[in-house]
Short mmCIF file of C-alpha atoms in Angstrom, two decimals:
data_model
loop_
_atom_site.label_atom_id
_atom_site.label_comp_id
_atom_site.label_asym_id
_atom_site.label_seq_id
_atom_site.Cartn_x
_atom_site.Cartn_y
_atom_site.Cartn_z
CA MET K 1 -36.61 -30.07 -20.97
CA ALA K 2 -37.52 -33.35 -22.64
CA GLU K 3 -33.93 -33.80 -23.82
CA LEU K 4 -32.75 -33.85 -20.21
CA GLU K 5 -35.01 -36.66 -19.11
CA GLN K 6 -33.34 -39.64 -17.52
CA ALA K 7 -33.41 -43.12 -18.93
CA SER K 8 -34.52 -45.80 -16.49
CA PRO K 9 -31.73 -46.66 -14.03
CA ALA K 10 -29.39 -49.41 -15.16
CA TRP K 11 -29.45 -52.59 -13.08
CA TRP K 12 -25.88 -52.07 -11.90
CA HIS K 13 -26.84 -48.76 -10.30
CA PHE K 14 -28.40 -50.80 -7.54
CA LEU K 15 -25.39 -53.09 -7.30
CA LEU K 16 -22.93 -50.23 -6.82
CA PRO K 17 -23.57 -49.84 -3.06
CA LEU K 18 -23.30 -53.63 -2.69
CA ALA K 19 -20.00 -53.62 -4.59
CA ILE K 20 -18.72 -50.94 -2.22
CA LEU K 21 -19.76 -52.99 0.77
CA GLY K 22 -17.99 -56.00 -0.77
CA LEU K 23 -14.80 -53.99 -1.27
CA ASP K 24 -15.05 -52.73 2.28
CA ILE K 25 -15.31 -56.26 3.65
CA ALA K 26 -12.42 -57.33 1.38
CA VAL K 27 -10.23 -54.58 2.85
CA ALA K 28 -11.24 -55.67 6.35
CA VAL K 29 -10.54 -59.38 5.92
CA SER K 30 -7.40 -59.02 3.81
CA GLY K 31 -5.43 -58.05 6.88
CA THR K 32 -4.49 -54.74 5.33
CA GLY K 33 -2.69 -52.46 7.75
CA GLN K 34 -4.81 -49.99 9.66
CA GLN K 35 -2.75 -47.19 8.14
CA THR K 36 -3.93 -48.27 4.65
CA VAL K 37 -7.57 -48.37 5.79
CA TRP K 38 -7.15 -44.87 7.22
CA TYR K 39 -5.76 -43.63 3.86
CA VAL K 40 -8.69 -45.30 2.06
CA VAL K 41 -11.15 -43.56 4.41
CA ARG K 42 -9.59 -40.17 3.72
CA ALA K 43 -9.01 -40.65 -0.02
CA THR K 44 -12.61 -41.77 -0.67
CA GLY K 45 -13.81 -38.74 1.30
CA VAL K 46 -11.69 -36.43 -0.85
CA ILE K 47 -12.87 -38.00 -4.13
CA ALA K 48 -16.52 -37.83 -2.95
CA TYR K 49 -16.06 -34.13 -2.14
CA VAL K 50 -14.45 -33.33 -5.51
CA LEU K 51 -17.26 -35.19 -7.33
CA LEU K 52 -19.89 -33.34 -5.28
CA ALA K 53 -18.28 -29.97 -6.03
CA LEU K 54 -18.07 -30.83 -9.75
CA SER K 55 -21.69 -32.01 -9.79
CA VAL K 56 -22.91 -28.82 -8.10
CA VAL K 57 -20.81 -26.65 -10.43
CA ILE K 58 -22.13 -28.48 -13.51
CA GLY K 59 -25.69 -28.17 -12.19
CA LEU K 60 -25.22 -24.42 -11.80
CA VAL K 61 -23.68 -24.15 -15.27
CA ILE K 62 -26.77 -25.88 -16.69
CA SER K 63 -29.23 -23.74 -14.71
CA ASN K 64 -27.33 -20.56 -15.61
CA ARG K 65 -27.87 -21.52 -19.28
CA LEU K 66 -24.17 -21.24 -20.00
CA LEU K 67 -24.26 -24.23 -22.35
CA PRO K 68 -25.58 -24.58 -25.86
CA GLY K 69 -28.67 -26.76 -26.10
CA GLY K 70 -29.02 -30.14 -27.74
CA ARG K 71 -26.59 -33.00 -27.44
CA ILE K 72 -23.94 -31.14 -25.42
CA LYS K 73 -26.48 -30.12 -22.81
CA SER K 74 -27.91 -33.62 -22.48
CA ASP K 75 -24.39 -35.10 -22.19
CA VAL K 76 -23.45 -32.61 -19.48
CA PHE K 77 -26.71 -33.34 -17.67
CA GLU K 78 -25.91 -37.05 -17.84
CA ALA K 79 -22.48 -36.35 -16.29
CA HIS K 80 -24.15 -34.19 -13.62
CA SER K 81 -26.60 -36.88 -12.48
CA PHE K 82 -24.07 -39.71 -12.71
CA MET K 83 -21.55 -37.77 -10.61
CA THR K 84 -24.21 -37.50 -7.89
CA LEU K 85 -24.49 -41.30 -7.90
CA LEU K 86 -20.72 -41.57 -7.55
CA VAL K 87 -20.83 -39.10 -4.64
CA LEU K 88 -23.10 -41.62 -2.92
CA ALA K 89 -20.79 -44.50 -3.86
CA PHE K 90 -17.56 -42.86 -2.63
CA GLY K 91 -19.34 -41.24 0.33
CA GLY K 92 -20.86 -44.59 1.28
CA PHE K 93 -17.47 -46.26 1.03
CA HIS K 94 -15.95 -43.45 3.14
CA ALA K 95 -18.55 -44.03 5.87
CA LEU K 96 -18.38 -47.84 5.78
CA ALA K 97 -14.57 -47.86 5.81
CA LEU K 98 -14.73 -45.86 9.05
CA LEU K 99 -16.40 -48.91 10.62
CA VAL K 100 -13.35 -50.99 9.74
CA ASP K 101 -10.85 -48.37 10.82
CA SER K 102 -9.78 -48.51 14.45
CA TYR K 103 -8.22 -45.02 14.59
CA VAL K 104 -11.43 -43.40 15.84
CA GLY K 105 -13.46 -46.58 16.34
CA PHE K 106 -16.89 -45.54 15.09
CA SER K 107 -19.89 -47.73 15.90
CA PRO K 108 -22.62 -48.39 13.26
CA ARG K 109 -24.94 -46.08 15.21
CA GLU K 110 -22.39 -43.25 15.13
CA ILE K 111 -22.04 -43.72 11.36
CA LEU K 112 -25.79 -43.81 10.66
CA VAL K 113 -27.30 -41.39 13.20
CA PRO K 114 -26.15 -37.77 12.91
CA PHE K 115 -24.61 -36.04 15.95
CA THR K 116 -24.16 -39.25 17.98
CA SER K 117 -20.43 -39.54 17.35
CA THR K 118 -18.06 -39.06 20.26
CA TYR K 119 -15.45 -37.73 17.81
CA ARG K 120 -16.31 -34.17 16.68
CA PRO K 121 -20.08 -34.82 16.78
CA ALA K 122 -21.14 -31.61 14.99
CA SER K 123 -18.90 -31.90 11.94
CA VAL K 124 -19.29 -35.70 11.65
CA GLY K 125 -23.07 -35.21 11.94
CA LEU K 126 -22.98 -32.69 9.10
CA GLY K 127 -21.17 -35.25 6.96
CA ILE K 128 -23.88 -37.86 7.63
CA LEU K 129 -26.65 -35.36 6.88
CA GLY K 130 -24.76 -34.35 3.73
CA LEU K 131 -24.72 -37.95 2.51
CA TYR K 132 -28.44 -38.39 3.24
CA SER K 133 -29.30 -35.16 1.46
CA ALA K 134 -27.16 -36.26 -1.54
CA ALA K 135 -29.31 -39.40 -1.65
CA ILE K 136 -32.45 -37.21 -1.71
CA VAL K 137 -31.00 -35.14 -4.58
CA TYR K 138 -30.13 -38.29 -6.55
CA ALA K 139 -33.59 -39.78 -5.90
CA SER K 140 -35.13 -36.55 -7.19
CA PHE K 141 -33.63 -37.21 -10.66
CA TRP K 142 -35.78 -40.32 -10.94
CA ALA K 143 -38.86 -38.98 -9.19
CA ARG K 144 -39.25 -35.90 -11.41
CA LYS K 145 -41.97 -37.42 -13.56
CA MET K 146 -43.95 -38.41 -10.48
CA ILE K 147 -43.58 -35.27 -8.37
CA GLY K 148 -43.60 -32.67 -11.14
CA TYR K 149 -41.05 -30.05 -12.18
CA GLN K 150 -41.76 -27.50 -9.40
CA ALA K 151 -41.46 -30.06 -6.60
CA TRP K 152 -38.36 -31.53 -8.23
CA ARG K 153 -36.77 -28.11 -8.43
CA ALA K 154 -37.54 -27.38 -4.77
CA LEU K 155 -36.10 -30.76 -3.77
CA HIS K 156 -33.06 -30.13 -5.95
CA TYR K 157 -32.15 -27.06 -3.86
CA THR K 158 -31.15 -29.60 -1.18
CA ALA K 159 -27.91 -29.85 -3.18
CA PHE K 160 -26.82 -26.50 -1.72
CA PHE K 161 -27.30 -27.83 1.80
CA THR K 162 -25.35 -30.96 0.81
CA PHE K 163 -22.43 -28.88 -0.47
CA VAL K 164 -22.31 -26.61 2.59
CA ALA K 165 -22.70 -29.52 5.06
CA VAL K 166 -20.03 -31.65 3.38
CA THR K 167 -17.63 -28.70 3.06
CA LEU K 168 -17.96 -27.94 6.79
CA HIS K 169 -17.59 -31.67 7.54
CA GLY K 170 -14.34 -31.76 5.56
CA ILE K 171 -12.91 -28.56 7.03
CA PHE K 172 -13.69 -29.37 10.67
CA SER K 173 -13.18 -33.14 10.79
CA GLY K 174 -11.00 -33.91 7.77
CA ALA K 175 -7.48 -35.05 8.60
CA ASP K 176 -6.18 -33.39 5.42
CA ALA K 177 -7.97 -30.06 5.89
CA GLY K 178 -4.67 -28.33 6.68
CA ALA K 179 -2.75 -29.76 3.71
CA GLY K 180 -1.98 -27.30 0.91
CA TRP K 181 -3.54 -29.45 -1.84
CA MET K 182 -6.75 -29.89 0.17
CA ILE K 183 -6.97 -26.16 0.92
CA ALA K 184 -6.63 -25.57 -2.85
CA ILE K 185 -9.54 -27.99 -3.49
CA TYR K 186 -11.72 -26.19 -0.90
CA VAL K 187 -10.86 -22.72 -2.23
CA LEU K 188 -11.51 -23.71 -5.87
CA SER K 189 -14.77 -25.50 -5.04
CA ILE K 190 -16.18 -22.80 -2.75
CA THR K 191 -15.19 -20.02 -5.18
CA ALA K 192 -16.77 -21.79 -8.16
CA VAL K 193 -20.02 -22.63 -6.35
CA THR K 194 -20.34 -19.18 -4.74
CA SER K 195 -19.64 -17.34 -8.01
CA LEU K 196 -22.10 -19.42 -10.06
CA THR K 197 -24.77 -19.19 -7.34
CA SER K 198 -24.38 -15.39 -7.20
CA TRP K 199 -24.63 -15.28 -10.99
CA ARG K 200 -27.77 -17.42 -10.82
CA ILE K 201 -29.40 -15.14 -8.23
CA LEU K 202 -28.44 -11.94 -10.04
CA THR K 203 -29.72 -13.13 -13.42
CA ALA K 204 -32.84 -14.93 -12.13
CA GLU K 205 -35.87 -14.26 -14.30
CA ASP K 206 -38.51 -15.87 -12.11
CA MET Z 1 -34.37 -49.50 -30.78
CA SER Z 2 -33.85 -46.65 -33.22
CA LYS Z 3 -30.37 -45.66 -34.46
CA ALA Z 4 -30.53 -42.32 -32.62
CA ARG Z 5 -31.55 -44.04 -29.40
CA LYS Z 6 -28.68 -46.55 -29.76
CA ARG Z 7 -26.22 -43.68 -30.29
CA ALA Z 8 -27.56 -41.89 -27.20
CA THR Z 9 -27.17 -45.04 -25.10
CA THR Z 10 -23.58 -45.50 -26.33
CA ARG Z 11 -22.75 -41.88 -25.48
CA GLN Z 12 -24.31 -42.35 -22.05
CA LYS Z 13 -22.17 -45.42 -21.42
CA LEU Z 14 -19.03 -43.59 -22.60
CA ILE Z 15 -19.72 -40.63 -20.30
CA ARG Z 16 -20.35 -42.89 -17.32
CA GLY Z 17 -17.27 -44.99 -18.08
CA ALA Z 18 -15.10 -41.89 -18.38
CA ILE Z 19 -16.34 -40.49 -15.05
CA VAL Z 20 -15.84 -43.79 -13.20
CA SER Z 21 -12.34 -44.20 -14.70
CA ALA Z 22 -11.36 -40.61 -13.85
CA SER Z 23 -12.63 -41.02 -10.26
CA LEU Z 24 -10.74 -44.25 -9.73
CA LEU Z 25 -7.59 -42.83 -11.35
CA ALA Z 26 -7.82 -39.72 -9.14
CA PHE Z 27 -7.92 -42.00 -6.11
CA VAL Z 28 -4.31 -43.12 -6.75
CA PRO Z 29 -2.51 -39.72 -6.54
CA VAL Z 30 -4.67 -38.69 -3.56
CA PHE Z 31 -3.77 -41.93 -1.77
CA ASN Z 32 -0.07 -41.47 -2.62
CA GLN Z 33 -0.09 -37.85 -1.49
CA MET Z 34 -1.45 -38.97 1.89
CA GLN Z 35 1.42 -41.44 2.22
CA VAL Z 36 3.90 -38.67 1.32
CA ASP Z 37 2.29 -36.33 3.88
CA ALA Z 38 2.59 -39.07 6.51
CA THR Z 39 6.30 -39.63 5.85
CA PRO Z 40 8.23 -37.92 8.65
CA THR Z 41 10.56 -35.20 7.41
CA VAL Z 42 14.03 -35.01 8.94
CA SER Z 43 15.87 -31.71 9.19
CA VAL Z 44 19.49 -31.31 7.99
CA ALA Z 45 20.57 -30.49 11.55
CA GLU Z 46 19.32 -33.91 12.70
CA VAL Z 47 20.97 -35.82 9.87
CA ALA Z 48 24.26 -33.92 9.60
CA PRO Z 49 26.06 -35.60 12.57
CA ALA Z 50 25.15 -39.04 11.21
CA ILE Z 51 26.48 -38.17 7.75
CA THR Z 52 29.88 -37.14 9.08
CA GLN Z 53 30.24 -40.56 10.72
CA THR Z 54 29.45 -42.59 7.59
CA GLN Z 55 31.48 -43.09 4.47
CA VAL Z 56 29.77 -41.91 1.29
CA SER Z 57 31.76 -42.16 -1.90
CA SER Z 58 30.86 -40.50 -5.14
CA THR Z 59 32.21 -41.09 -8.61
CA THR Z 60 31.76 -39.08 -11.75
CA THR Z 61 31.60 -40.83 -15.12
CA ALA Z 62 33.11 -39.53 -18.32
CA ALA Z 63 29.66 -38.44 -19.46
CA GLY Z 64 29.46 -36.21 -16.43
CA SER Z 65 26.75 -38.09 -14.55
CA SER Z 66 27.44 -38.65 -10.90
CA THR Z 67 26.73 -41.86 -8.99
CA ARG Z 68 26.68 -42.20 -5.26
CA THR Z 69 26.98 -45.34 -3.20
CA THR Z 70 25.14 -45.82 0.04
CA PRO Z 71 27.02 -46.67 3.24
CA GLN Z 72 25.74 -50.26 2.95
CA GLN Z 73 27.17 -50.60 -0.55
CA VAL Z 74 30.49 -49.20 0.63
CA THR Z 75 30.62 -51.67 3.52
CA ARG Z 76 29.82 -54.62 1.24
CA SER Z 77 32.48 -53.58 -1.26
CA HIS Z 78 35.00 -53.08 1.54
CA THR Z 79 34.30 -56.53 3.00
CA ARG Z 80 34.70 -58.19 -0.40
CA THR Z 81 38.06 -56.47 -0.89
CA ARG Z 82 39.28 -57.70 2.43
CA GLY Z 83 38.14 -61.25 1.75
CA SER Z 84 39.83 -61.56 -1.66
#
């Protein structure tokens, strides 16, 4: 597993959330129409979901040993961990943009504390928990050396909760959940994750 | 830094760059699709009475391609004719 070890995080990894906050403020002060902010909220949510689904699928492909070893495997692992970071970036933007948007009018508390929202509290709460659990999964990439492989692996299973929580969040509170293209994204993602997870369980050696 | 390590770092940067670019590029069609979905669709039954009351001319060129003028264009052309 040495080939899959992470290099130390680049300095700009820590600036990414700040950059998102900056963009969010720029959207707010630029006088952009509320309709545009609402599209940004939804589009960042969709991109975050697609990245999450891809990251989970790639993770399952790696754990199912469907890839040849060596350079290809380490490149795919790099893509897998980096996509998780982007899930946090787009998911963070999605949440922060909701503060700017006046359509629902979320308060900071409703964005940060799960199940406190007046708008669809259960599904919005699942989205918040999904984002927090994605942060735990991403942190686990860096903490592996400290916590050991077994603990890392147990922590990494949180990714399944993240996927389920975010999928339910999208289906029950997403404005585009009924659109054909979004249904196609859900069907493809759920099918891929379910199939690969079943394969993983059926072929488990330990 | 060894040559192999340098190569690995370059590959890492390329992978990350490609993922960021793809994510930002994907944002555009998603955003556009949302605008399309938000555009109200009008049925033929609603539009048909309005069409019968406006003048729409169409001309066909020698090459066979057809051009249509909007009611505004027709009105402008008509006004110019009257003024000359």
